[in-house]
Amino acid sequence: MITTTPVWAIVATAGEVPAPDRDDLRRSLELAAGGRSDRILLATCHRVELYGTGPIPTTALPVLTDSRAVEHLLRVAAGLESAVRGEDEVLHQVRGALAGARLDRRVDGSLVRLFETAIAAGRKSRSGRHVQAPGLADRAVAWLAERFGLAGKPVLVVGAGPVGLALARAVRRHGAELTVASRHGRMVHGVPALDLEQAAHRAPAMAATAVALAGPWAAANQLPPTVDLSSPTAVSPTARARLGPDFLGIDDLFKDGGAAPRGYVELAETVVLSKTAEYLAWSGARV
């Protein structure tokens, strides 16, 4: 059965849907978006969400409609739904979702306005902030540093994408001796990188490992204390079981959210309510 509403959102987050299932869901919702002008997919480390107008696809997932869908996206862009409230990366991801949708098709004006309003809400929420919220990479490396100490110790970062770069920067800030690896062993940001086989061989001699890969790291069996920000998790179930409490995964960070900069939440919630009303007034005037 298909129902219709002006704006809707199909929502799956790390709090309800584990990482492997979210990856399957992302592929399913990519097909549902399918280059349509009336749908935009937002996929991040901790959430997979499909926004649309018109007919709602049949789904067992939570569906938000009208003002609830609008407010939810604005809260996401403002970082109020993030593992680290007020973090910046999600705003770039909302902006990227809109830009990606517009690359290959003409997007419905209501969705364009919705995402532009969300981006504006995210920017305004952060404009009065004096202290930047830590990102996931900062929190992951801090977890390693608090438990095992990193200063002067060898740490392996596996991954050459934006999250891998953020992990490498965080590791350096903690004074560790950095080694980097990528899937193909090429240069990573000007630093010679190991490939995944070499990294798996070197890992046992490291004080800690931080991983951010778009796919499994099958060769990694004997690991030191490890954080894995891959979604889905790159480290195998066997290796995770062997690590026990010395392993931190992407969904663990969602469950244990970090504090936002002082006063941020109150300001952001005020901005979100104001911008939600602004969008709904604009939408109502079009009817």
PDB file of C-alpha atoms in Angstrom:
ATOM      1  CA  MET A   1       0.000   0.000   0.000  1.00  0.00           C
ATOM      2  CA  ILE A   2       1.303   3.481  -0.897  1.00  0.00           C
ATOM      3  CA  THR A   3       0.309   6.604   1.022  1.00  0.00           C
ATOM      4  CA  THR A   4       1.013  10.218   0.122  1.00  0.00           C
ATOM      5  CA  THR A   5       2.173  13.197   2.211  1.00  0.00           C
ATOM      6  CA  PRO A   6       3.896  16.505   1.335  1.00  0.00           C
ATOM      7  CA  VAL A   7       7.247  15.648   2.992  1.00  0.00           C
ATOM      8  CA  TRP A   8       8.311  12.390   4.616  1.00  0.00           C
ATOM      9  CA  ALA A   9      11.427  10.670   5.937  1.00  0.00           C
ATOM     10  CA  ILE A  10      12.233   6.975   6.355  1.00  0.00           C
ATOM     11  CA  VAL A  11      14.693   6.845   9.252  1.00  0.00           C
ATOM     12  CA  ALA A  12      17.167   4.217  10.488  1.00  0.00           C
ATOM     13  CA  THR A  13      19.829   5.070  13.069  1.00  0.00           C
ATOM     14  CA  ALA A  14      22.508   3.204  14.985  1.00  0.00           C
ATOM     15  CA  GLY A  15      20.264   3.254  18.034  1.00  0.00           C
ATOM     16  CA  GLU A  16      17.776   0.915  16.362  1.00  0.00           C
ATOM     17  CA  VAL A  17      19.537  -0.696  13.379  1.00  0.00           C
ATOM     18  CA  PRO A  18      23.053  -2.229  13.658  1.00  0.00           C
ATOM     19  CA  ALA A  19      25.774  -1.287  11.170  1.00  0.00           C
ATOM     20  CA  PRO A  20      25.601  -4.404   8.911  1.00  0.00           C
ATOM     21  CA  ASP A  21      21.830  -3.997   8.541  1.00  0.00           C
ATOM     22  CA  ARG A  22      22.198  -0.277   7.853  1.00  0.00           C
ATOM     23  CA  ASP A  23      24.576  -1.078   5.010  1.00  0.00           C
ATOM     24  CA  ASP A  24      22.001  -3.425   3.463  1.00  0.00           C
ATOM     25  CA  LEU A  25      19.340  -0.791   4.020  1.00  0.00           C
ATOM     26  CA  ARG A  26      21.460   1.888   2.370  1.00  0.00           C
ATOM     27  CA  ARG A  27      21.670  -0.194  -0.797  1.00  0.00           C
ATOM     28  CA  SER A  28      17.917  -0.803  -0.693  1.00  0.00           C
ATOM     29  CA  LEU A  29      17.100   2.879  -0.250  1.00  0.00           C
ATOM     30  CA  GLU A  30      19.554   3.848  -2.989  1.00  0.00           C
ATOM     31  CA  LEU A  31      17.425   1.730  -5.306  1.00  0.00           C
ATOM     32  CA  ALA A  32      14.274   3.342  -3.925  1.00  0.00           C
ATOM     33  CA  ALA A  33      15.740   6.798  -4.597  1.00  0.00           C
ATOM     34  CA  GLY A  34      16.708   5.546  -8.052  1.00  0.00           C
ATOM     35  CA  GLY A  35      17.433   8.916  -9.636  1.00  0.00           C
ATOM     36  CA  ARG A  36      13.925  10.145  -8.813  1.00  0.00           C
ATOM     37  CA  SER A  37      13.393  13.887  -8.545  1.00  0.00           C
ATOM     38  CA  ASP A  38      11.227  13.500  -5.435  1.00  0.00           C
ATOM     39  CA  ARG A  39      13.717  11.606  -3.209  1.00  0.00           C
ATOM     40  CA  ILE A  40      17.079  12.336  -1.544  1.00  0.00           C
ATOM     41  CA  LEU A  41      19.130   9.783   0.386  1.00  0.00           C
ATOM     42  CA  LEU A  42      21.187  10.831   3.419  1.00  0.00           C
ATOM     43  CA  ALA A  43      23.665   8.160   4.554  1.00  0.00           C
ATOM     44  CA  THR A  44      26.227   8.734   7.330  1.00  0.00           C
ATOM     45  CA  CYS A  45      28.208   6.574   9.743  1.00  0.00           C
ATOM     46  CA  HIS A  46      25.253   6.344  12.121  1.00  0.00           C
ATOM     47  CA  ARG A  47      22.154   6.849   9.985  1.00  0.00           C
ATOM     48  CA  VAL A  48      20.465   6.004   6.712  1.00  0.00           C
ATOM     49  CA  GLU A  49      17.511   8.251   5.856  1.00  0.00           C
ATOM     50  CA  LEU A  50      15.426   8.695   2.731  1.00  0.00           C
ATOM     51  CA  TYR A  51      13.581  12.004   2.319  1.00  0.00           C
ATOM     52  CA  GLY A  52      10.834  12.445  -0.206  1.00  0.00           C
ATOM     53  CA  THR A  53       7.599  14.025  -1.335  1.00  0.00           C
ATOM     54  CA  GLY A  54       4.532  12.281  -2.693  1.00  0.00           C
ATOM     55  CA  PRO A  55       4.067   8.501  -2.379  1.00  0.00           C
ATOM     56  CA  ILE A  56       5.794   6.827   0.600  1.00  0.00           C
ATOM     57  CA  PRO A  57       7.384   3.446  -0.162  1.00  0.00           C
ATOM     58  CA  THR A  58       6.108   0.534   1.891  1.00  0.00           C
ATOM     59  CA  THR A  59       8.544  -0.045   4.766  1.00  0.00           C
ATOM     60  CA  ALA A  60       8.757  -1.524   8.253  1.00  0.00           C
ATOM     61  CA  LEU A  61      11.035   1.336   9.327  1.00  0.00           C
ATOM     62  CA  PRO A  62       9.855   4.449  11.182  1.00  0.00           C
ATOM     63  CA  VAL A  63       8.371   7.078   8.869  1.00  0.00           C
ATOM     64  CA  LEU A  64       8.187  10.738   9.856  1.00  0.00           C
ATOM     65  CA  THR A  65       5.785  13.008   7.993  1.00  0.00           C
ATOM     66  CA  ASP A  66       5.181  16.715   7.518  1.00  0.00           C
ATOM     67  CA  SER A  67       6.506  18.864  10.396  1.00  0.00           C
ATOM     68  CA  ARG A  68       8.147  15.881  12.140  1.00  0.00           C
ATOM     69  CA  ALA A  69      10.157  15.058   9.015  1.00  0.00           C
ATOM     70  CA  VAL A  70      11.172  18.697   8.569  1.00  0.00           C
ATOM     71  CA  GLU A  71      12.226  19.159  12.188  1.00  0.00           C
ATOM     72  CA  HIS A  72      14.123  15.870  12.175  1.00  0.00           C
ATOM     73  CA  LEU A  73      16.325  16.819   9.213  1.00  0.00           C
ATOM     74  CA  LEU A  74      17.025  20.216  10.751  1.00  0.00           C
ATOM     75  CA  ARG A  75      18.004  18.534  14.031  1.00  0.00           C
ATOM     76  CA  VAL A  76      20.300  16.189  12.121  1.00  0.00           C
ATOM     77  CA  ALA A  77      21.979  19.095  10.298  1.00  0.00           C
ATOM     78  CA  ALA A  78      22.408  20.978  13.575  1.00  0.00           C
ATOM     79  CA  GLY A  79      24.141  17.965  15.094  1.00  0.00           C
ATOM     80  CA  LEU A  80      21.439  17.439  17.721  1.00  0.00           C
ATOM     81  CA  GLU A  81      20.954  13.814  16.670  1.00  0.00           C
ATOM     82  CA  SER A  82      24.680  13.029  16.406  1.00  0.00           C
ATOM     83  CA  ALA A  83      26.757  10.818  18.669  1.00  0.00           C
ATOM     84  CA  VAL A  84      28.692  13.988  19.479  1.00  0.00           C
ATOM     85  CA  ARG A  85      26.090  16.729  19.581  1.00  0.00           C
ATOM     86  CA  GLY A  86      27.139  19.763  17.611  1.00  0.00           C
ATOM     87  CA  GLU A  87      29.815  17.968  15.571  1.00  0.00           C
ATOM     88  CA  ASP A  88      30.533  19.434  12.151  1.00  0.00           C
ATOM     89  CA  GLU A  89      30.806  16.423   9.858  1.00  0.00           C
ATOM     90  CA  VAL A  90      27.076  15.767   9.639  1.00  0.00           C
ATOM     91  CA  LEU A  91      26.446  19.250   8.232  1.00  0.00           C
ATOM     92  CA  HIS A  92      28.887  18.507   5.402  1.00  0.00           C
ATOM     93  CA  GLN A  93      27.070  15.205   4.828  1.00  0.00           C
ATOM     94  CA  VAL A  94      23.663  16.914   4.574  1.00  0.00           C
ATOM     95  CA  ARG A  95      25.153  19.402   2.125  1.00  0.00           C
ATOM     96  CA  GLY A  96      26.745  16.536   0.195  1.00  0.00           C
ATOM     97  CA  ALA A  97      23.468  14.608  -0.001  1.00  0.00           C
ATOM     98  CA  LEU A  98      21.761  17.557  -1.685  1.00  0.00           C
ATOM     99  CA  ALA A  99      24.711  18.249  -3.991  1.00  0.00           C
ATOM    100  CA  GLY A 100      24.927  14.578  -4.976  1.00  0.00           C
ATOM    101  CA  ALA A 101      21.230  14.406  -5.783  1.00  0.00           C
ATOM    102  CA  ARG A 102      21.460  17.507  -7.977  1.00  0.00           C
ATOM    103  CA  LEU A 103      24.377  16.157 -10.004  1.00  0.00           C
ATOM    104  CA  ASP A 104      22.294  13.834 -12.160  1.00  0.00           C
ATOM    105  CA  ARG A 105      18.722  15.072 -11.942  1.00  0.00           C
ATOM    106  CA  ARG A 106      16.375  17.968 -11.344  1.00  0.00           C
ATOM    107  CA  VAL A 107      15.339  17.697  -7.683  1.00  0.00           C
ATOM    108  CA  ASP A 108      11.856  18.583  -6.438  1.00  0.00           C
ATOM    109  CA  GLY A 109      11.776  22.189  -5.222  1.00  0.00           C
ATOM    110  CA  SER A 110      10.284  21.254  -1.855  1.00  0.00           C
ATOM    111  CA  LEU A 111      13.200  18.927  -1.129  1.00  0.00           C
ATOM    112  CA  VAL A 112      15.774  21.462  -2.300  1.00  0.00           C
ATOM    113  CA  ARG A 113      14.237  24.078  -0.012  1.00  0.00           C
ATOM    114  CA  LEU A 114      14.069  21.566   2.864  1.00  0.00           C
ATOM    115  CA  PHE A 115      17.750  20.665   2.605  1.00  0.00           C
ATOM    116  CA  GLU A 116      18.809  24.283   2.099  1.00  0.00           C
ATOM    117  CA  THR A 117      16.830  25.226   5.214  1.00  0.00           C
ATOM    118  CA  ALA A 118      18.486  22.397   7.141  1.00  0.00           C
ATOM    119  CA  ILE A 119      21.938  23.560   6.016  1.00  0.00           C
ATOM    120  CA  ALA A 120      21.107  27.122   7.055  1.00  0.00           C
ATOM    121  CA  ALA A 121      19.918  25.860  10.447  1.00  0.00           C
ATOM    122  CA  GLY A 122      23.124  23.887  10.895  1.00  0.00           C
ATOM    123  CA  ARG A 123      25.293  26.872  10.032  1.00  0.00           C
ATOM    124  CA  LYS A 124      23.373  29.285  12.250  1.00  0.00           C
ATOM    125  CA  SER A 125      23.435  26.867  15.182  1.00  0.00           C
ATOM    126  CA  ARG A 126      27.229  26.672  15.008  1.00  0.00           C
ATOM    127  CA  SER A 127      27.845  30.366  14.313  1.00  0.00           C
ATOM    128  CA  GLY A 128      27.808  31.384  17.985  1.00  0.00           C
ATOM    129  CA  ARG A 129      29.903  28.479  19.167  1.00  0.00           C
ATOM    130  CA  HIS A 130      33.241  29.353  20.766  1.00  0.00           C
ATOM    131  CA  VAL A 131      34.532  25.789  21.123  1.00  0.00           C
ATOM    132  CA  GLN A 132      34.334  23.204  18.340  1.00  0.00           C
ATOM    133  CA  ALA A 133      32.709  19.897  19.266  1.00  0.00           C
ATOM    134  CA  PRO A 134      35.018  16.881  18.974  1.00  0.00           C
ATOM    135  CA  GLY A 135      34.348  14.599  16.014  1.00  0.00           C
ATOM    136  CA  LEU A 136      34.031  10.828  16.047  1.00  0.00           C
ATOM    137  CA  ALA A 137      37.716  10.388  15.241  1.00  0.00           C
ATOM    138  CA  ASP A 138      38.710  12.612  18.167  1.00  0.00           C
ATOM    139  CA  ARG A 139      36.513  10.636  20.554  1.00  0.00           C
ATOM    140  CA  ALA A 140      37.720   7.290  19.236  1.00  0.00           C
ATOM    141  CA  VAL A 141      41.392   8.185  19.641  1.00  0.00           C
ATOM    142  CA  ALA A 142      40.704   9.741  23.054  1.00  0.00           C
ATOM    143  CA  TRP A 143      39.186   6.385  24.091  1.00  0.00           C
ATOM    144  CA  LEU A 144      42.442   4.665  23.142  1.00  0.00           C
ATOM    145  CA  ALA A 145      44.571   7.310  24.843  1.00  0.00           C
ATOM    146  CA  GLU A 146      42.620   7.191  28.106  1.00  0.00           C
ATOM    147  CA  ARG A 147      42.859   3.420  28.381  1.00  0.00           C
ATOM    148  CA  PHE A 148      46.221   2.556  26.916  1.00  0.00           C
ATOM    149  CA  GLY A 149      48.252   5.760  26.572  1.00  0.00           C
ATOM    150  CA  LEU A 150      49.496   6.776  23.127  1.00  0.00           C
ATOM    151  CA  ALA A 151      52.258   9.343  23.648  1.00  0.00           C
ATOM    152  CA  GLY A 152      55.483   8.066  22.139  1.00  0.00           C
ATOM    153  CA  LYS A 153      53.922   4.730  21.185  1.00  0.00           C
ATOM    154  CA  PRO A 154      53.417   3.245  17.684  1.00  0.00           C
ATOM    155  CA  VAL A 155      49.838   3.503  16.410  1.00  0.00           C
ATOM    156  CA  LEU A 156      48.515   2.170  13.102  1.00  0.00           C
ATOM    157  CA  VAL A 157      45.756   4.019  11.219  1.00  0.00           C
ATOM    158  CA  VAL A 158      44.118   1.945   8.482  1.00  0.00           C
ATOM    159  CA  GLY A 159      42.135   3.944   5.914  1.00  0.00           C
ATOM    160  CA  ALA A 160      42.828   6.711   3.400  1.00  0.00           C
ATOM    161  CA  GLY A 161      39.477   8.512   3.321  1.00  0.00           C
ATOM    162  CA  PRO A 162      38.318  11.578   5.276  1.00  0.00           C
ATOM    163  CA  VAL A 163      37.711   9.579   8.472  1.00  0.00           C
ATOM    164  CA  GLY A 164      41.116   7.919   8.184  1.00  0.00           C
ATOM    165  CA  LEU A 165      42.719  11.347   7.806  1.00  0.00           C
ATOM    166  CA  ALA A 166      40.838  12.598  10.880  1.00  0.00           C
ATOM    167  CA  LEU A 167      42.039   9.563  12.848  1.00  0.00           C
ATOM    168  CA  ALA A 168      45.637  10.179  11.750  1.00  0.00           C
ATOM    169  CA  ARG A 169      45.449  13.815  12.829  1.00  0.00           C
ATOM    170  CA  ALA A 170      43.996  12.844  16.202  1.00  0.00           C
ATOM    171  CA  VAL A 171      46.700  10.211  16.722  1.00  0.00           C
ATOM    172  CA  ARG A 172      49.402  12.790  16.008  1.00  0.00           C
ATOM    173  CA  ARG A 173      47.825  15.254  18.446  1.00  0.00           C
ATOM    174  CA  HIS A 174      48.218  12.612  21.158  1.00  0.00           C
ATOM    175  CA  GLY A 175      51.949  12.383  20.425  1.00  0.00           C
ATOM    176  CA  ALA A 176      51.957   8.860  19.004  1.00  0.00           C
ATOM    177  CA  GLU A 177      54.289   7.484  16.326  1.00  0.00           C
ATOM    178  CA  LEU A 178      51.980   7.190  13.314  1.00  0.00           C
ATOM    179  CA  THR A 179      51.981   4.435  10.693  1.00  0.00           C
ATOM    180  CA  VAL A 180      49.313   4.538   7.980  1.00  0.00           C
ATOM    181  CA  ALA A 181      47.830   1.885   5.727  1.00  0.00           C
ATOM    182  CA  SER A 182      45.345   1.832   2.869  1.00  0.00           C
ATOM    183  CA  ARG A 183      43.639  -0.835   0.822  1.00  0.00           C
ATOM    184  CA  HIS A 184      46.154  -0.528  -2.010  1.00  0.00           C
ATOM    185  CA  GLY A 185      49.220   0.689  -0.103  1.00  0.00           C
ATOM    186  CA  ARG A 186      49.597   3.955  -1.986  1.00  0.00           C
ATOM    187  CA  MET A 187      50.682   7.293  -0.568  1.00  0.00           C
ATOM    188  CA  VAL A 188      48.199   8.640   1.974  1.00  0.00           C
ATOM    189  CA  HIS A 189      48.297  12.428   2.300  1.00  0.00           C
ATOM    190  CA  GLY A 190      51.969  12.466   1.365  1.00  0.00           C
ATOM    191  CA  VAL A 191      52.933   9.604   3.687  1.00  0.00           C
ATOM    192  CA  PRO A 192      53.994   6.162   2.353  1.00  0.00           C
ATOM    193  CA  ALA A 193      51.301   3.646   3.273  1.00  0.00           C
ATOM    194  CA  LEU A 194      51.282  -0.076   3.942  1.00  0.00           C
ATOM    195  CA  ASP A 195      48.745  -2.234   2.121  1.00  0.00           C
ATOM    196  CA  LEU A 196      46.218  -4.231   4.156  1.00  0.00           C
ATOM    197  CA  GLU A 197      48.272  -7.428   4.197  1.00  0.00           C
ATOM    198  CA  GLN A 198      51.340  -5.551   5.411  1.00  0.00           C
ATOM    199  CA  ALA A 199      49.237  -3.703   7.968  1.00  0.00           C
ATOM    200  CA  ALA A 200      47.822  -6.960   9.350  1.00  0.00           C
ATOM    201  CA  HIS A 201      51.373  -8.294   9.713  1.00  0.00           C
ATOM    202  CA  ARG A 202      52.578  -5.138  11.512  1.00  0.00           C
ATOM    203  CA  ALA A 203      49.502  -4.639  13.705  1.00  0.00           C
ATOM    204  CA  PRO A 204      50.463  -6.990  16.595  1.00  0.00           C
ATOM    205  CA  ALA A 205      53.561  -4.859  17.290  1.00  0.00           C
ATOM    206  CA  MET A 206      51.498  -1.668  17.571  1.00  0.00           C
ATOM    207  CA  ALA A 207      50.198  -0.132  20.787  1.00  0.00           C
ATOM    208  CA  ALA A 208      46.826   0.481  19.130  1.00  0.00           C
ATOM    209  CA  THR A 209      45.028   0.447  15.790  1.00  0.00           C
ATOM    210  CA  ALA A 210      42.394   2.810  14.380  1.00  0.00           C
ATOM    211  CA  VAL A 211      40.426   1.661  11.332  1.00  0.00           C
ATOM    212  CA  ALA A 212      38.210   3.455   8.797  1.00  0.00           C
ATOM    213  CA  LEU A 213      37.674   1.334   5.685  1.00  0.00           C
ATOM    214  CA  ALA A 214      34.919   0.997   3.094  1.00  0.00           C
ATOM    215  CA  GLY A 215      34.895  -2.781   3.311  1.00  0.00           C
ATOM    216  CA  PRO A 216      36.301  -5.666   5.380  1.00  0.00           C
ATOM    217  CA  TRP A 217      39.879  -6.032   6.613  1.00  0.00           C
ATOM    218  CA  ALA A 218      39.912  -9.805   6.325  1.00  0.00           C
ATOM    219  CA  ALA A 219      43.638 -10.265   7.006  1.00  0.00           C
ATOM    220  CA  ALA A 220      43.455  -8.646  10.451  1.00  0.00           C
ATOM    221  CA  ASN A 221      43.348 -11.475  12.996  1.00  0.00           C
ATOM    222  CA  GLN A 222      45.785 -10.489  15.760  1.00  0.00           C
ATOM    223  CA  LEU A 223      45.129  -6.874  16.708  1.00  0.00           C
ATOM    224  CA  PRO A 224      46.154  -4.618  19.599  1.00  0.00           C
ATOM    225  CA  PRO A 225      43.461  -2.409  21.213  1.00  0.00           C
ATOM    226  CA  THR A 226      41.398  -1.197  18.264  1.00  0.00           C
ATOM    227  CA  VAL A 227      38.791   1.377  17.317  1.00  0.00           C
ATOM    228  CA  ASP A 228      36.874   0.761  14.094  1.00  0.00           C
ATOM    229  CA  LEU A 229      34.926   3.657  12.584  1.00  0.00           C
ATOM    230  CA  SER A 230      34.058   1.706   9.439  1.00  0.00           C
ATOM    231  CA  SER A 231      30.368   1.262   8.686  1.00  0.00           C
ATOM    232  CA  PRO A 232      29.806  -1.635   8.498  1.00  0.00           C
ATOM    233  CA  THR A 233      32.630  -2.735  10.782  1.00  0.00           C
ATOM    234  CA  ALA A 234      35.787  -3.762   8.897  1.00  0.00           C
ATOM    235  CA  VAL A 235      37.240  -5.920  11.688  1.00  0.00           C
ATOM    236  CA  SER A 236      35.940  -9.503  11.614  1.00  0.00           C
ATOM    237  CA  PRO A 237      33.663 -10.935  14.343  1.00  0.00           C
ATOM    238  CA  THR A 238      36.456 -13.344  15.327  1.00  0.00           C
ATOM    239  CA  ALA A 239      38.983 -10.546  15.806  1.00  0.00           C
ATOM    240  CA  ARG A 240      36.421  -8.447  17.706  1.00  0.00           C
ATOM    241  CA  ALA A 241      35.642 -11.348  20.033  1.00  0.00           C
ATOM    242  CA  ARG A 242      39.349 -11.849  20.673  1.00  0.00           C
ATOM    243  CA  LEU A 243      39.743  -8.183  21.606  1.00  0.00           C
ATOM    244  CA  GLY A 244      36.730  -8.122  23.923  1.00  0.00           C
ATOM    245  CA  PRO A 245      36.664  -4.839  25.892  1.00  0.00           C
ATOM    246  CA  ASP A 246      39.714  -3.609  23.965  1.00  0.00           C
ATOM    247  CA  PHE A 247      37.541  -3.031  20.875  1.00  0.00           C
ATOM    248  CA  LEU A 248      35.391   0.036  20.182  1.00  0.00           C
ATOM    249  CA  GLY A 249      33.064   0.059  17.163  1.00  0.00           C
ATOM    250  CA  ILE A 250      31.188   2.803  15.365  1.00  0.00           C
ATOM    251  CA  ASP A 251      27.886   1.985  17.072  1.00  0.00           C
ATOM    252  CA  ASP A 252      29.522   1.986  20.522  1.00  0.00           C
ATOM    253  CA  LEU A 253      30.273   5.669  20.015  1.00  0.00           C
ATOM    254  CA  PHE A 254      26.624   6.329  19.159  1.00  0.00           C
ATOM    255  CA  LYS A 255      25.472   4.697  22.412  1.00  0.00           C
ATOM    256  CA  ASP A 256      27.934   6.711  24.489  1.00  0.00           C
ATOM    257  CA  GLY A 257      27.367  10.178  23.063  1.00  0.00           C
ATOM    258  CA  GLY A 258      29.745  12.964  23.985  1.00  0.00           C
ATOM    259  CA  ALA A 259      28.772  16.303  25.487  1.00  0.00           C
ATOM    260  CA  ALA A 260      28.175  19.314  23.249  1.00  0.00           C
ATOM    261  CA  PRO A 261      29.942  22.642  23.865  1.00  0.00           C
ATOM    262  CA  ARG A 262      28.294  24.565  26.691  1.00  0.00           C
ATOM    263  CA  GLY A 263      25.064  26.269  25.675  1.00  0.00           C
ATOM    264  CA  TYR A 264      25.086  24.739  22.207  1.00  0.00           C
ATOM    265  CA  VAL A 265      22.037  22.486  22.548  1.00  0.00           C
ATOM    266  CA  GLU A 266      19.758  25.261  23.800  1.00  0.00           C
ATOM    267  CA  LEU A 267      20.781  27.594  20.971  1.00  0.00           C
ATOM    268  CA  ALA A 268      20.521  24.897  18.305  1.00  0.00           C
ATOM    269  CA  GLU A 269      17.066  23.783  19.435  1.00  0.00           C
ATOM    270  CA  THR A 270      15.833  27.376  19.230  1.00  0.00           C
ATOM    271  CA  VAL A 271      17.256  27.710  15.718  1.00  0.00           C
ATOM    272  CA  VAL A 272      15.700  24.411  14.635  1.00  0.00           C
ATOM    273  CA  LEU A 273      12.229  25.409  15.839  1.00  0.00           C
ATOM    274  CA  SER A 274      12.494  28.792  14.115  1.00  0.00           C
ATOM    275  CA  LYS A 275      13.731  27.334  10.828  1.00  0.00           C
ATOM    276  CA  THR A 276      11.123  24.546  10.924  1.00  0.00           C
ATOM    277  CA  ALA A 277       8.377  27.149  11.223  1.00  0.00           C
ATOM    278  CA  GLU A 278       9.993  29.123   8.398  1.00  0.00           C
ATOM    279  CA  TYR A 279       9.985  26.101   6.083  1.00  0.00           C
ATOM    280  CA  LEU A 280       6.413  25.124   6.950  1.00  0.00           C
ATOM    281  CA  ALA A 281       5.219  28.689   6.300  1.00  0.00           C
ATOM    282  CA  TRP A 282       6.958  28.658   2.916  1.00  0.00           C
ATOM    283  CA  SER A 283       5.511  25.245   2.087  1.00  0.00           C
ATOM    284  CA  GLY A 284       2.011  26.276   3.164  1.00  0.00           C
ATOM    285  CA  ALA A 285       2.146  29.391   1.004  1.00  0.00           C
ATOM    286  CA  ARG A 286       2.791  27.210  -2.061  1.00  0.00           C
ATOM    287  CA  VAL A 287      -0.414  25.194  -1.631  1.00  0.00           C
TER     288      VAL A 287
END
